[in-house]
Coordinates of C-alpha atoms and ligand atoms in Angstrom, one line a residue:
M1 CA 98.8 83.6 136.3
P2 CA 101.6 80.6 135.8
L3 CA 100.4 77.4 138.7
I4 CA 102.5 75.6 140.6
V5 CA 102.3 72.4 142.5
Q6 CA 105.4 71.6 144.8
K7 CA 104.8 68.2 146.9
Y8 CA 106.8 68.2 150.0
G9 CA 107.8 64.5 151.7
G10 CA 107.9 63.5 155.1
T11 CA 111.4 64.6 156.2
S12 CA 110.8 67.9 153.9
V13 CA 108.2 68.7 156.3
G14 CA 109.9 66.5 159.5
S15 CA 110.1 69.4 162.5
L16 CA 109.1 73.5 162.6
D17 CA 112.7 74.7 161.1
R18 CA 111.5 71.8 157.8
I19 CA 107.9 73.6 158.0
R20 CA 108.9 77.2 158.2
N21 CA 111.4 76.2 155.4
V22 CA 108.8 74.7 153.4
A23 CA 107.0 77.9 153.6
A24 CA 109.3 79.8 152.9
R25 CA 109.5 78.2 149.8
V26 CA 106.3 78.6 149.3
K27 CA 105.8 82.1 149.8
R28 CA 108.7 82.4 147.4
T29 CA 107.1 81.1 144.5
R30 CA 104.0 83.1 145.4
D31 CA 106.0 85.9 145.5
Q32 CA 107.7 85.3 141.9
G33 CA 103.8 85.7 140.6
N34 CA 102.6 82.4 141.1
Q35 CA 99.5 80.4 142.4
V36 CA 101.1 77.8 145.0
V37 CA 99.3 74.2 145.7
A38 CA 101.5 72.7 148.5
V39 CA 101.1 69.0 148.5
V40 CA 102.6 67.6 151.7
S41 CA 103.2 64.6 153.3
A42 CA 102.9 63.4 157.1
M43 CA 106.4 64.6 159.6
S44 CA 108.7 61.8 158.6
G45 CA 108.0 59.0 161.0
V46 CA 105.2 60.2 162.0
T47 CA 102.9 57.4 159.8
D48 CA 105.4 54.6 160.1
G49 CA 104.6 55.5 164.3
L50 CA 101.3 55.6 163.6
I51 CA 101.2 51.8 162.4
K52 CA 103.2 50.8 164.9
M53 CA 100.6 52.0 167.7
A54 CA 98.2 50.4 165.8
K55 CA 99.7 46.9 165.8
D56 CA 101.0 47.7 168.8
L57 CA 97.0 47.7 170.0
A58 CA 95.2 45.1 167.2
G59 CA 97.6 42.4 166.3
S60 CA 95.7 42.5 162.5
P61 CA 93.9 45.9 163.3
S62 CA 90.9 46.8 160.5
E63 CA 92.0 47.9 157.2
R64 CA 89.0 51.1 158.1
E65 CA 90.4 52.5 160.8
M66 CA 93.9 51.9 159.8
D67 CA 92.7 54.5 157.3
V68 CA 91.4 57.0 159.0
L69 CA 94.1 56.9 161.9
M70 CA 96.8 57.0 158.8
A71 CA 94.8 59.7 157.5
T72 CA 96.2 62.0 160.7
G73 CA 99.1 62.3 159.6
E74 CA 98.7 64.6 156.8
Q75 CA 96.1 66.6 158.6
Q76 CA 98.9 67.5 161.4
S77 CA 101.2 68.7 158.9
I78 CA 98.7 71.0 156.5
A79 CA 96.8 72.7 159.3
L80 CA 101.3 73.4 160.4
V81 CA 102.6 74.4 157.3
S82 CA 99.4 76.9 156.6
M83 CA 99.8 78.6 160.2
A84 CA 103.1 78.7 159.1
L85 CA 102.6 80.0 155.6
Q86 CA 99.8 82.5 157.6
E87 CA 102.6 83.8 160.5
M88 CA 104.7 85.2 157.3
G89 CA 101.5 86.8 156.3
V90 CA 100.5 84.5 153.2
D91 CA 96.6 84.2 152.8
A92 CA 96.7 80.7 152.6
A93 CA 94.2 77.5 153.8
S94 CA 94.8 73.7 154.0
I95 CA 92.6 71.7 151.7
T96 CA 92.1 67.5 153.8
G97 CA 91.7 64.9 150.4
R98 CA 88.3 65.1 150.9
Q99 CA 87.3 68.9 150.8
A100 CA 90.3 68.5 147.1
G101 CA 87.5 66.7 145.4
I102 CA 89.9 63.1 145.9
I103 CA 87.6 60.7 144.9
T104 CA 88.8 57.1 145.2
S105 CA 88.4 53.4 145.2
G106 CA 89.5 50.5 145.8
S107 CA 90.6 48.8 148.6
H108 CA 91.6 50.8 151.9
T109 CA 94.7 51.3 152.3
R110 CA 95.3 50.7 149.0
G111 CA 92.9 53.5 147.6
R112 CA 92.6 54.1 143.8
I113 CA 92.3 58.2 142.6
E114 CA 89.0 58.0 140.1
K115 CA 88.7 61.4 139.9
I116 CA 89.1 65.1 141.2
D117 CA 86.4 67.6 141.5
P118 CA 88.6 71.1 142.1
A119 CA 86.1 72.9 142.6
M120 CA 86.9 74.0 145.9
M121 CA 90.3 74.1 145.2
K122 CA 90.2 76.5 142.2
Q123 CA 87.6 78.6 144.4
M124 CA 90.2 79.3 146.6
L125 CA 92.8 79.9 144.1
D126 CA 90.3 82.6 142.9
E127 CA 90.1 84.5 146.1
G128 CA 94.1 84.4 146.1
K129 CA 94.5 81.8 148.2
S130 CA 97.6 79.4 148.5
L131 CA 96.4 76.5 149.4
V132 CA 98.2 73.1 151.2
V133 CA 96.7 70.2 150.2
A134 CA 97.0 67.2 152.4
G135 CA 98.9 64.5 150.8
F136 CA 97.7 60.9 150.9
Q137 CA 94.3 60.7 151.2
G138 CA 90.8 60.6 148.9
I139 CA 87.2 59.8 150.1
T140 CA 85.2 57.3 148.5
P141 CA 82.0 57.5 146.4
E142 CA 80.4 56.9 149.8
G143 CA 82.1 59.3 152.7
M144 CA 84.9 56.5 153.8
I145 CA 88.7 57.6 154.3
H146 CA 91.0 56.1 151.8
T147 CA 94.5 56.0 152.0
L148 CA 96.8 55.8 148.6
G149 CA 99.6 53.1 149.9
R150 CA 102.6 54.2 151.3
G151 CA 104.2 57.3 149.7
G152 CA 101.0 57.8 148.4
S153 CA 101.3 62.2 148.4
D154 CA 103.6 61.4 145.6
L155 CA 100.1 60.2 143.8
T156 CA 98.5 63.3 145.5
A157 CA 100.6 65.6 143.8
I158 CA 100.7 64.2 140.4
A159 CA 97.0 64.0 140.1
V160 CA 96.2 67.1 141.8
A161 CA 98.4 69.1 138.9
A162 CA 96.6 66.8 136.3
A163 CA 93.1 67.9 137.5
L164 CA 94.2 72.1 138.2
K165 CA 96.2 71.6 134.9
A166 CA 99.0 73.0 136.4
D167 CA 102.1 74.3 134.5
V168 CA 104.1 73.0 136.6
C169 CA 104.5 70.0 139.4
Q170 CA 107.7 69.6 141.7
I171 CA 108.5 66.7 144.0
L172 CA 110.4 68.4 146.5
T173 CA 112.6 66.0 148.1
D174 CA 115.2 65.1 150.3
V175 CA 117.8 64.3 147.7
D176 CA 118.1 66.7 144.8
G177 CA 116.8 64.3 141.8
V178 CA 117.0 60.9 140.2
Y179 CA 120.3 59.2 141.1
T180 CA 121.7 56.2 138.5
C181 CA 120.8 54.9 142.0
D182 CA 120.0 55.9 145.7
P183 CA 123.1 58.2 146.3
R184 CA 122.7 56.8 150.3
V185 CA 123.9 52.8 149.4
V186 CA 126.1 54.5 145.7
K187 CA 128.1 56.8 146.6
N188 CA 128.9 58.2 143.2
A189 CA 125.4 57.7 141.5
R190 CA 125.1 61.0 139.5
K191 CA 121.7 62.5 139.2
L192 CA 119.9 62.7 135.6
P193 CA 118.6 65.5 133.8
E194 CA 116.0 63.6 132.5
I195 CA 114.6 59.6 133.0
S196 CA 111.5 58.7 131.2
Y197 CA 107.5 57.3 132.8
D198 CA 109.1 53.9 131.6
E199 CA 112.2 54.1 133.0
M200 CA 110.8 55.7 136.7
L201 CA 108.3 53.4 136.6
E202 CA 110.3 50.4 136.4
M203 CA 112.7 51.9 138.8
A204 CA 110.1 53.1 141.1
S205 CA 108.8 49.5 141.4
S206 CA 111.5 47.6 141.8
G207 CA 112.6 50.1 144.9
S208 CA 113.4 53.1 144.0
K209 CA 111.5 55.0 146.2
V210 CA 112.0 58.2 145.5
M211 CA 108.9 58.2 143.5
Q212 CA 105.3 56.3 144.2
S213 CA 105.0 54.0 141.0
R214 CA 101.7 54.5 140.7
S215 CA 101.8 58.0 140.7
V216 CA 104.9 57.4 138.1
E217 CA 101.7 55.5 136.0
F218 CA 99.4 58.0 136.8
A219 CA 101.9 60.8 135.2
K220 CA 102.1 59.0 132.4
K221 CA 98.4 58.4 131.5
F222 CA 97.8 61.4 131.5
G223 CA 101.0 63.1 130.5
V224 CA 102.1 65.2 133.3
V225 CA 105.6 66.5 133.0
F226 CA 106.9 66.9 136.8
E227 CA 110.5 67.6 138.2
V228 CA 112.1 65.8 141.3
R229 CA 114.3 68.2 142.9
S230 CA 115.5 69.2 146.7
S231 CA 113.4 71.1 148.8
L232 CA 116.8 72.5 150.7
N233 CA 118.1 74.6 147.5
D234 CA 117.8 76.1 144.4
H235 CA 120.1 72.9 141.8
P236 CA 118.1 71.8 139.2
G237 CA 116.3 68.1 139.7
T238 CA 115.1 65.5 137.4
L239 CA 112.9 65.6 134.6
V240 CA 110.4 62.7 134.5
L241 CA 108.6 62.7 131.1
E242 CA 107.9 61.1 127.5
E243 CA 110.7 59.3 126.4
H244 CA 112.7 61.6 123.1
P245 CA 115.3 61.7 120.8
H246 CA 117.6 64.1 122.8
M247 CA 117.4 62.0 126.1
E248 CA 120.6 60.9 127.0
N249 CA 122.0 57.8 124.9
V250 CA 122.6 55.4 127.3
V251 CA 121.7 52.1 128.0
I252 CA 121.9 51.2 132.2
R253 CA 119.4 54.5 132.8
G254 CA 119.8 53.0 136.9
I255 CA 119.6 50.7 139.0
S256 CA 117.5 49.7 142.3
I257 CA 117.4 47.6 145.6
E258 CA 114.7 46.3 146.8
R259 CA 115.3 44.8 150.4
S260 CA 113.5 42.3 152.7
Q261 CA 113.0 39.6 149.7
A262 CA 112.4 36.0 150.1
R263 CA 111.5 33.6 148.0
L264 CA 109.1 30.3 147.7
T265 CA 109.5 27.5 145.8
I266 CA 106.7 24.4 145.6
T267 CA 107.9 21.2 144.1
G268 CA 106.5 18.1 143.0
I269 CA 103.2 19.5 141.0
P270 CA 101.5 17.2 138.7
D271 CA 102.1 18.6 135.0
A272 CA 98.7 19.2 134.7
P273 CA 96.8 22.1 132.7
G274 CA 95.0 24.1 135.3
M275 CA 97.4 24.0 138.3
S276 CA 99.3 27.1 137.9
G277 CA 96.0 28.7 137.7
L278 CA 94.7 27.0 140.7
I279 CA 97.9 28.0 143.0
L280 CA 97.8 32.0 141.4
G281 CA 94.5 32.2 142.1
A282 CA 94.7 31.3 146.0
L283 CA 97.6 33.6 146.5
A284 CA 95.8 36.5 144.1
D285 CA 93.1 35.6 147.3
A286 CA 95.7 35.4 149.6
E287 CA 96.2 39.8 148.0
I288 CA 100.1 38.2 148.0
N289 CA 101.8 40.7 145.6
L290 CA 104.1 38.7 143.5
D291 CA 107.2 40.1 141.7
M292 CA 109.3 37.2 139.9
I293 CA 107.7 33.8 138.8
I294 CA 109.3 30.9 137.0
S295 CA 108.6 27.7 136.9
N296 CA 110.0 24.6 134.8
I297 CA 109.0 20.9 134.3
A298 CA 112.3 18.8 136.7
N299 CA 113.2 16.0 135.1
D300 CA 110.8 13.1 137.6
G301 CA 107.7 14.7 135.4
F302 CA 106.8 17.3 138.0
A303 CA 106.3 21.6 137.8
R304 CA 107.9 24.0 140.3
H305 CA 107.1 27.1 140.3
S306 CA 109.3 29.6 142.2
F307 CA 108.1 32.8 143.2
T308 CA 109.9 36.2 145.0
M309 CA 107.4 38.6 147.2
H310 CA 107.9 40.9 150.0
S311 CA 109.5 38.7 153.3
S312 CA 106.8 40.2 155.3
D313 CA 103.9 37.9 153.3
L314 CA 106.2 34.5 153.5
G315 CA 103.8 32.9 156.2
K316 CA 100.7 34.5 155.0
A317 CA 101.5 32.3 151.5
Q318 CA 102.6 29.6 152.7
A319 CA 99.4 29.3 154.7
A320 CA 97.4 29.9 151.5
L321 CA 99.4 27.4 149.6
K322 CA 98.8 24.4 152.1
R323 CA 94.8 24.6 152.2
V324 CA 95.3 23.9 148.2
L325 CA 98.0 21.6 147.7
T326 CA 96.7 19.1 150.5
D327 CA 94.3 18.1 147.8
L328 CA 95.4 19.1 144.7
A329 CA 99.5 18.3 145.2
P330 CA 99.7 16.0 147.8
N331 CA 103.6 15.3 146.8
S332 CA 104.5 18.6 146.4
K333 CA 106.7 20.1 149.4
I334 CA 106.7 24.2 149.3
E335 CA 110.6 25.2 150.3
T336 CA 111.5 28.8 151.6
E337 CA 114.1 30.9 151.7
A338 CA 113.5 35.2 153.1
G339 CA 116.9 37.3 153.8
I340 CA 117.2 38.3 149.5
A341 CA 117.0 41.6 148.0
K342 CA 116.8 42.8 144.0
L343 CA 119.2 44.3 142.3
S344 CA 117.4 45.5 138.4
V345 CA 119.2 47.4 136.3
V346 CA 116.8 49.8 134.0
G347 CA 117.2 51.6 131.2
I348 CA 115.3 52.1 127.3
G349 CA 118.3 51.2 125.6
M350 CA 117.9 47.5 126.3
R351 CA 115.5 47.3 123.7
S352 CA 118.1 47.6 121.1
H353 CA 121.1 46.8 123.2
S354 CA 122.7 43.1 124.1
G355 CA 125.3 42.2 126.3
V356 CA 123.2 44.2 128.7
A357 CA 123.2 40.5 131.0
A358 CA 126.3 39.6 130.7
T359 CA 127.8 42.7 131.6
M360 CA 126.3 42.6 135.0
F361 CA 126.6 38.6 135.0
K362 CA 130.3 39.1 135.5
A363 CA 130.2 42.2 137.6
L364 CA 128.5 40.1 140.5
G365 CA 130.6 37.1 139.4
N366 CA 133.8 39.4 139.7
A367 CA 132.2 41.0 144.1
D368 CA 131.6 37.3 144.1
I369 CA 128.0 37.4 144.6
N370 CA 125.7 34.8 143.8
I371 CA 122.7 35.3 141.9
G372 CA 119.4 33.3 142.8
M373 CA 116.4 34.0 140.4
I374 CA 116.5 36.4 137.0
S375 CA 114.0 38.0 135.6
T376 CA 113.8 40.4 132.4
S377 CA 111.8 42.5 130.8
E378 CA 111.8 45.1 127.8
I379 CA 113.9 47.5 129.8
K380 CA 114.9 45.6 132.5
I381 CA 116.8 42.8 134.1
A382 CA 116.6 42.1 137.4
V383 CA 118.5 39.7 140.1
T384 CA 117.8 37.9 143.7
V385 CA 121.5 37.6 145.8
D386 CA 121.8 37.6 149.2
E387 CA 120.6 40.5 151.0
M388 CA 123.8 40.8 153.1
R389 CA 125.3 41.8 149.6
I390 CA 122.9 43.5 148.3
E391 CA 125.0 47.1 148.6
D392 CA 128.3 45.5 147.1
A393 CA 126.0 44.5 144.1
A394 CA 124.5 47.5 143.4
R395 CA 128.0 49.1 143.6
S396 CA 129.9 46.6 142.0
V397 CA 127.1 46.5 138.7
H398 CA 127.1 50.6 138.7
D399 CA 130.7 50.3 138.5
A400 CA 131.0 47.9 135.6
F401 CA 128.1 50.2 133.0
E402 CA 130.0 53.4 134.5
L403 CA 127.4 55.4 135.6
H404 CA 128.8 57.6 138.0
K405 CA 130.2 59.2 133.9
A406 CA 127.6 61.3 132.1
P407 CA 127.6 59.7 128.6
A408 CA 129.1 62.0 126.0
Ligands
LIG501 P1 110.1 61.7 150.4 O1 109.9 61.8 151.9 O2 110.3 63.3 149.8 O3 108.3 61.1 149.4 P2 111.6 59.9 150.5 O4 112.0 58.9 151.3 O5 110.2 58.8 150.2 O6 111.3 60.9 150.4 O7 111.7 59.1 149.0 C1 113.6 60.3 148.5 C2 114.2 59.0 148.9 O8 114.8 57.5 148.3 C3 115.5 59.6 149.3 O9 116.6 60.0 150.6 C4 116.9 58.4 148.8 O10 117.8 57.6 149.4 C5 115.8 57.0 148.3 N1 116.1 56.4 146.6 C6 116.1 55.6 146.4 N2 116.2 55.3 145.8 C7 116.8 56.5 144.9 C8 117.2 57.4 143.4 N3 117.7 56.2 142.2 N4 117.8 59.1 143.4 C9 117.5 59.7 144.5 N5 117.2 59.0 145.3 C10 116.8 57.0 145.5
LIG502 N1 102.3 59.9 154.9 C1 102.2 58.7 153.9 C2 103.8 57.4 154.1 O1 104.4 57.4 154.7 C3 102.3 59.0 152.4 C4 103.8 59.6 152.3 O2 104.5 60.5 153.1 O3 104.0 59.9 150.3 O4 103.8 57.1 153.2
LIG503 MG1 108.6 59.6 149.5

């Protein structure tokens, strides 16, 4: 019997009616002759609510306790979805991360899946049950609860699909698939029939939260083909898979935006070996996730570094740098800018096409939007702009590449 893993996100289980809808969909899939494993997120807003409670109580709460707290969100929804299924006469059972055998490593709140021991899931499937697995959680070999980073139920679903060698993996969400840009921002964005792992990964890691980026990395590594589609209708979604010659022949597959970014620039750094290592080392020790890194030598003979990061890390980054710079570079200065956002264009076609940057920058210029920093990779060009203008920027670049049109 084919095995289907379906992942239902927070909005899809966001109310009792939505939970009944999920249960009906699971039942339908089962009635069509499939074994079903549904991986579910916490009801929408629940994880945010738990985080807020913890922060109101403790300022900077212990990450171990944050994991214990946040994992409860998914535990509520697996029980509720299982109950809804049982009400419909389906033999269903909830499974926590631990029961699913999801073994993690790494830090609290950012656990990484090391392996899955699917024995219990397999046994219950053999007994004819449909399973409802808690997303976003796993357990360390020492028995500590870990969560897998925000949006981590996507990773649970992909990893469970790999471990059970599922025939189909569906990420069911509140949009019909992966679009050329967030359809809430660019109204005429187009749903893509297919996207390669590399493009999905670049889009996810530059702000397209439709998929958690680590889940896409995992899918690529283990060759899990998956489909992103709506939990509310039966429209075909977007297949995410290894690139192949028959994919739509486009230069730009999509555009991502990421808000709440900040820039930090250090000037007056002595132009000497080892300085960059010490500066980046201090930021790494403070667990700051840097995004863009741009360095150059100013004409005064001193070096300057500019970094972007999430704006919530700015204070921590400044404090970490002040500590090292006082000794290393007493004449250095730190300058910061918050309220910026990042716009990225992504496409494997960029490998063999030139002129993408020119089209992108002209579109922004024509819309009177100033570009801050620029960074590029083989399949991505990213710029920072004033956060107030990010939606205009996305729309003008989307128009310039005519992404609303299906390629001929
Ligand atoms: P879930 O709760 O199902 O995990 P998410 O909210 O994490 O859902 O992700 C779905 C959301 O991702 C959509 O509602 C949409 O606003 C946003 N999104 C961002 N970029 C894209 C894109 N390129 N295509 C589709 N959705 C996108
Ligand atoms: N509930 C978790 C979150 O909100 C995990 C998920 O939804 O995928 O980040
Ligand atoms: Mg999500």
